[in-house]
Coordinates of C-alpha atoms in Angstrom, one line a residue:
X1 CA -5.1 14.8 -14.8
X2 CA -8.8 15.1 -15.0
X3 CA -10.6 12.6 -12.8
X4 CA -12.1 9.8 -14.8
X5 CA -10.1 10.8 -18.0
X6 CA -6.9 9.8 -19.5
X7 CA -3.6 11.5 -18.7
X8 CA -0.1 11.1 -17.2
X9 CA 0.8 8.2 -14.9
X10 CA 2.0 9.5 -11.5
X11 CA 3.0 6.3 -9.6
X12 CA 3.1 6.6 -5.9
X13 CA 5.4 3.9 -4.3
X14 CA 5.1 3.1 -0.6
X15 CA 8.3 1.4 0.4
X16 CA 8.2 -1.1 3.2
X17 CA 10.8 -2.8 5.3
X18 CA 14.1 -2.8 3.4
X19 CA 13.1 -0.4 0.7
X20 CA 13.8 3.1 1.8
X21 CA 14.8 4.8 -1.4
X22 CA 14.6 4.4 -5.2
X23 CA 17.7 4.8 -7.2
X24 CA 18.0 6.3 -10.7
X25 CA 15.5 9.1 -10.4
X26 CA 16.0 12.1 -12.6
X27 CA 14.7 15.6 -11.6
X28 CA 14.9 14.3 -8.1
X29 CA 13.4 16.5 -5.3
X30 CA 12.6 15.9 -1.6
X31 CA 9.3 17.6 -0.7
X32 CA 7.7 18.0 2.7
X33 CA 4.0 17.9 2.3
X34 CA 1.7 18.8 5.1
X35 CA -1.5 16.9 5.9
X36 CA -4.6 17.8 8.0
X37 CA -4.5 14.3 9.2
X38 CA -1.1 14.7 11.0
X39 CA 2.4 13.9 10.1
X40 CA 3.2 11.4 7.3
X41 CA 6.0 8.9 7.7
X42 CA 8.6 11.1 6.0
X43 CA 9.1 13.7 3.2
X44 CA 8.2 12.6 -0.3
X45 CA 10.9 12.0 -2.9
X46 CA 9.7 12.9 -6.4
X47 CA 11.4 12.4 -9.8
X48 CA 11.2 10.5 -13.0
X49 CA 12.2 7.0 -13.8
X50 CA 12.4 6.2 -17.5
X51 CA 10.1 9.2 -18.1
X52 CA 7.4 8.2 -15.6
X53 CA 6.8 10.5 -12.7
X54 CA 7.3 8.7 -9.4
X55 CA 6.5 9.8 -5.8
X56 CA 8.2 7.7 -3.2
X57 CA 7.4 7.5 0.6
X58 CA 9.2 5.1 3.0
X59 CA 6.3 3.7 5.1
X60 CA 8.4 3.4 8.3
X61 CA 10.5 6.6 7.6
X62 CA 14.1 6.6 6.6
X63 CA 16.1 4.5 9.0
X64 CA 13.0 2.4 9.9
X65 CA 12.0 4.4 13.0
X66 CA 8.2 4.1 12.9
X67 CA 6.6 0.8 14.2
X68 CA 3.6 -0.7 12.3
X69 CA 1.0 0.5 14.7
X70 CA 2.2 4.1 14.6
X71 CA 2.3 4.5 10.9
X72 CA -0.1 7.4 10.1
X73 CA -1.7 5.8 7.0
X74 CA -4.3 8.6 6.7
X75 CA -1.6 11.2 6.4
X76 CA 0.5 9.0 4.1
X77 CA -2.3 8.5 1.6
X78 CA -3.4 12.1 1.8
X79 CA 0.0 13.5 1.0
X80 CA 0.5 11.1 -1.9
X81 CA -2.8 12.2 -3.3
X82 CA -1.9 15.9 -2.8
X83 CA 1.4 15.2 -4.7
X84 CA -0.7 14.2 -7.7
X85 CA -0.4 10.4 -7.6
X86 CA -2.8 8.5 -9.9
X87 CA -2.0 5.0 -8.7
X88 CA -0.2 3.5 -5.7
X89 CA 2.2 0.6 -5.5
X90 CA 2.7 -0.9 -2.1
X91 CA 5.9 -2.9 -1.3
X92 CA 6.0 -4.7 2.0
X93 CA 7.8 -7.5 3.8
X94 CA 5.6 -10.5 4.9
X95 CA 5.8 -13.9 6.5
X96 CA 4.6 -17.0 4.6
X97 CA 1.6 -19.0 5.6
X98 CA 2.0 -21.6 2.8
X99 CA 4.7 -24.2 2.2
X100 CA 4.9 -23.2 -1.5
X101 CA 5.6 -19.5 -0.7
X102 CA 9.3 -19.8 0.3
X103 CA 11.4 -16.9 1.5
X104 CA 12.3 -14.9 -1.6
X105 CA 9.0 -15.3 -3.2
X106 CA 6.9 -12.3 -4.3
X107 CA 3.2 -12.4 -3.8
X108 CA 0.9 -9.9 -5.6
X109 CA -2.0 -10.2 -3.2
X110 CA -5.6 -9.5 -4.2
X111 CA -7.5 -9.9 -0.9
X112 CA -7.0 -8.8 2.8
X113 CA -8.1 -9.9 6.2
X114 CA -7.9 -7.1 8.7
X115 CA -6.9 -8.0 12.2
X116 CA -5.6 -4.6 13.2
X117 CA -7.4 -3.1 16.2
X118 CA -6.1 0.4 17.0
X119 CA -5.6 2.3 13.7
X120 CA -7.9 5.0 12.2
X121 CA -9.3 3.2 9.2
X122 CA -11.3 5.9 7.4
X123 CA -11.2 9.5 6.2
X124 CA -14.9 9.8 6.8
X125 CA -15.9 10.7 10.3
X126 CA -17.1 13.7 12.3
X127 CA -20.0 14.6 10.0
X128 CA -19.4 13.1 6.6
X129 CA -20.2 9.4 6.1
X130 CA -19.1 7.3 3.2
X131 CA -19.2 3.6 2.4
X132 CA -16.8 2.4 -0.3
X133 CA -16.8 -1.1 -1.7
X134 CA -13.8 -3.2 -0.6
X135 CA -15.0 -6.5 -2.3
X136 CA -12.1 -6.3 -4.7
X137 CA -9.6 -4.2 -2.8
X138 CA -6.7 -4.0 -5.3
X139 CA -6.5 -2.7 -8.8
X140 CA -6.3 -5.6 -11.3
X141 CA -4.6 -3.5 -13.9
X142 CA -1.7 -2.3 -11.7
X143 CA -1.4 -5.7 -10.0
X144 CA -1.0 -7.3 -13.4
X145 CA 1.8 -4.9 -14.3
X146 CA 3.5 -5.5 -10.9
X147 CA 3.3 -9.3 -11.2
X148 CA 4.8 -9.3 -14.7
X149 CA 7.6 -7.0 -13.6
X150 CA 8.3 -9.2 -10.6
X151 CA 8.7 -12.2 -12.9
X152 CA 10.9 -10.3 -15.3
X153 CA 13.1 -9.3 -12.3
X154 CA 13.7 -12.9 -11.5
X155 CA 11.5 -13.3 -8.4
X156 CA 9.4 -16.5 -7.9
X157 CA 6.1 -14.8 -8.3
X158 CA 2.5 -15.7 -7.3
X159 CA -0.3 -13.6 -8.6
X160 CA -3.2 -13.6 -6.2
X161 CA -3.4 -14.4 -2.5
X162 CA -4.8 -13.4 0.9
X163 CA -2.8 -11.0 3.2
X164 CA -3.8 -11.1 6.8
X165 CA -2.9 -7.8 8.5
X166 CA -2.1 -8.1 12.3
X167 CA -1.5 -5.3 14.8
X168 CA 2.0 -6.3 15.8
X169 CA 4.7 -5.3 16.5
X170 CA 5.2 -8.8 17.9
X171 CA 5.1 -11.8 15.6
X172 CA 2.3 -14.3 15.9
X173 CA 1.9 -17.1 18.3
X174 CA 1.9 -20.6 16.8
X175 CA -1.9 -20.9 17.5
X176 CA -2.6 -17.6 15.7
X177 CA -0.4 -18.7 12.7
X178 CA -2.3 -21.9 12.4
X179 CA -5.6 -20.1 12.7
X180 CA -4.7 -17.8 9.8
X181 CA -3.7 -20.8 7.7
X182 CA -7.1 -22.4 8.4
X183 CA -8.7 -19.2 7.0
X184 CA -6.9 -19.7 3.7
X185 CA -4.5 -16.7 4.2
X186 CA -1.3 -16.8 2.1
X187 CA 0.9 -14.2 3.9
X188 CA 1.0 -12.3 7.1
X189 CA 2.1 -8.7 7.6
X190 CA 1.5 -5.6 9.7
X191 CA 1.0 -2.6 7.4
X192 CA -1.4 -3.2 4.4
X193 CA -4.4 -2.3 6.5
X194 CA -5.8 0.3 6.8
X195 CA -3.6 1.5 4.0
X196 CA -5.5 -0.3 1.2
X197 CA -8.9 0.9 2.7
X198 CA -7.7 4.5 2.7
X199 CA -6.3 4.3 -0.9
X200 CA -9.8 3.2 -2.1
X201 CA -11.4 6.1 -0.2
X202 CA -9.0 8.4 -1.9
X203 CA -9.9 7.0 -5.3
X204 CA -6.4 5.7 -5.9
X205 CA -5.9 2.3 -7.6
X206 CA -3.7 0.2 -5.3
X207 CA -1.5 -2.8 -5.8
X208 CA 0.3 -4.7 -3.1
X209 CA 3.6 -6.6 -3.7
X210 CA 4.5 -8.7 -0.8
X211 CA 8.1 -9.9 -0.4
X212 CA 8.3 -13.1 1.6
X213 CA 11.1 -13.0 4.2
X214 CA 10.4 -16.1 6.3
X215 CA 7.9 -18.8 7.1
X216 CA 5.7 -17.7 9.9
X217 CA 6.0 -19.8 13.1
X218 CA 3.5 -22.5 12.0
X219 CA 6.3 -24.4 10.2
X220 CA 7.9 -26.8 12.6
X221 CA 10.8 -27.6 10.2
X222 CA 12.2 -24.0 10.5
X223 CA 13.3 -21.9 13.4
X224 CA 11.1 -19.4 15.0
X225 CA 10.9 -16.0 13.2
X226 CA 13.9 -13.9 14.2
X227 CA 14.8 -10.4 13.1
X228 CA 18.4 -11.4 12.0
X229 CA 17.1 -13.8 9.4
X230 CA 14.4 -11.5 8.3
X231 CA 16.9 -8.7 7.7
X232 CA 19.2 -10.8 5.6
X233 CA 16.3 -11.7 3.3
X234 CA 15.1 -8.1 3.3
X235 CA 18.3 -6.9 1.6
X236 CA 18.0 -9.4 -1.2
X237 CA 14.3 -8.7 -1.7
X238 CA 14.9 -5.0 -1.8
X239 CA 17.3 -5.3 -4.7
X240 CA 14.7 -7.3 -6.6
X241 CA 12.0 -4.7 -5.7
X242 CA 14.0 -1.9 -7.2
X243 CA 14.4 -3.8 -10.4
X244 CA 10.7 -4.6 -10.4
X245 CA 9.8 -0.9 -10.1
X246 CA 12.0 0.0 -13.1
X247 CA 10.5 -2.8 -15.2
X248 CA 7.0 -1.8 -14.2
X249 CA 7.3 1.8 -15.2
X250 CA 8.8 0.8 -18.6
X251 CA 5.8 -1.4 -19.2
X252 CA 3.2 1.3 -18.6
X253 CA 1.3 2.7 -21.6
X254 CA 2.3 6.2 -22.6
X255 CA -1.1 7.5 -21.6
X256 CA -2.9 6.3 -18.5
X257 CA -6.4 5.0 -19.3
X258 CA -9.2 5.9 -16.9
X259 CA -10.0 3.4 -14.1
X260 CA -13.4 2.9 -12.4
X261 CA -11.6 3.4 -9.1
X262 CA -10.9 7.0 -10.2
X263 CA -14.5 7.8 -9.4
X264 CA -15.1 5.4 -6.5
X265 CA -16.7 8.0 -4.3
X266 CA -19.4 9.0 -6.8
X267 CA -22.0 6.9 -5.0
X268 CA -20.3 6.3 -1.6
X269 CA -21.0 9.5 0.3
X270 CA -24.4 9.3 2.0
X271 CA -24.5 12.5 4.1
X272 CA -26.5 15.4 2.8
X273 CA -24.0 18.0 1.4
X274 CA -25.9 20.7 3.2
X275 CA -24.9 19.1 6.5
X276 CA -21.2 18.7 5.8
X277 CA -19.1 20.4 8.5
X278 CA -16.8 23.0 6.8
X279 CA -13.8 21.8 8.8
X280 CA -14.3 18.3 7.6
X281 CA -14.8 19.4 4.0
X282 CA -11.4 21.1 4.2
X283 CA -9.7 18.0 5.5
X284 CA -11.3 15.9 2.7
X285 CA -10.3 18.4 -0.1
X286 CA -7.3 16.3 -1.3
X287 CA -9.0 13.0 -0.8
X288 CA -11.7 13.9 -3.4
X289 CA -11.3 17.3 -4.9
X290 CA -14.3 16.7 -7.2
X291 CA -16.6 16.6 -4.2
X292 CA -14.9 18.6 -1.6
X293 CA -13.1 21.3 -3.5
X294 CA -9.4 21.9 -4.4
X295 CA -8.4 22.6 -0.8

């Protein structure tokens, strides 16, 4: 696809807790893609679903072996871009911070609060500086498709909401949970940041579908968050998520219209090109081939 033009949809799907594979792919291949940013979570699984090319990556690795703070989000976004993805759909498990968002609900969030503290959050360092806008961090077009597909799959669905990303791997204290509620947050998770930031830097429209597994510990009427209960809800949610993905790809237009996000770095890089370090340019080649070459 030519950047900024129309072309084929290539949907990258980042599977969260409970979603470790996509069934029904034709022309299925497992591809190991290397990244200059280190090792991604796992090999990519590529194929077609109802004619649409998909690239799937399990965020925690097959078997859920990578904790949230150790997910190499830079490598994950880099390899998805190298695989030709035009858009990214994130699927993740979250806790609810709102009474009306009961376990089993799907929330297609549109804002984030980042409380992570130890994760590399940008591709731009060591000599190349860029500042992308994160005012509106998700793609409204892809988010709309995702919300419609979730409803059609039978999930109680809320379109819009605030995701607070915490470092983990522990769940929140009650005081923290109440604080996030006072901020207006809707759900709480451990993986959307810096993933959403990096997707924007890589000029990839991004949507985040959050599957509620539990009420966070603020709710006195329910037991404290425990892994056993979360796992039971994960299984149910994962089946719905697979249905959602199928419905989403069937709803996509035959040809992908251009998105403003496709060219998000046009006015973001501030460092004089004459000063770009060659090694950093090579690392950025997949993030933005238009500016940094084909790599």
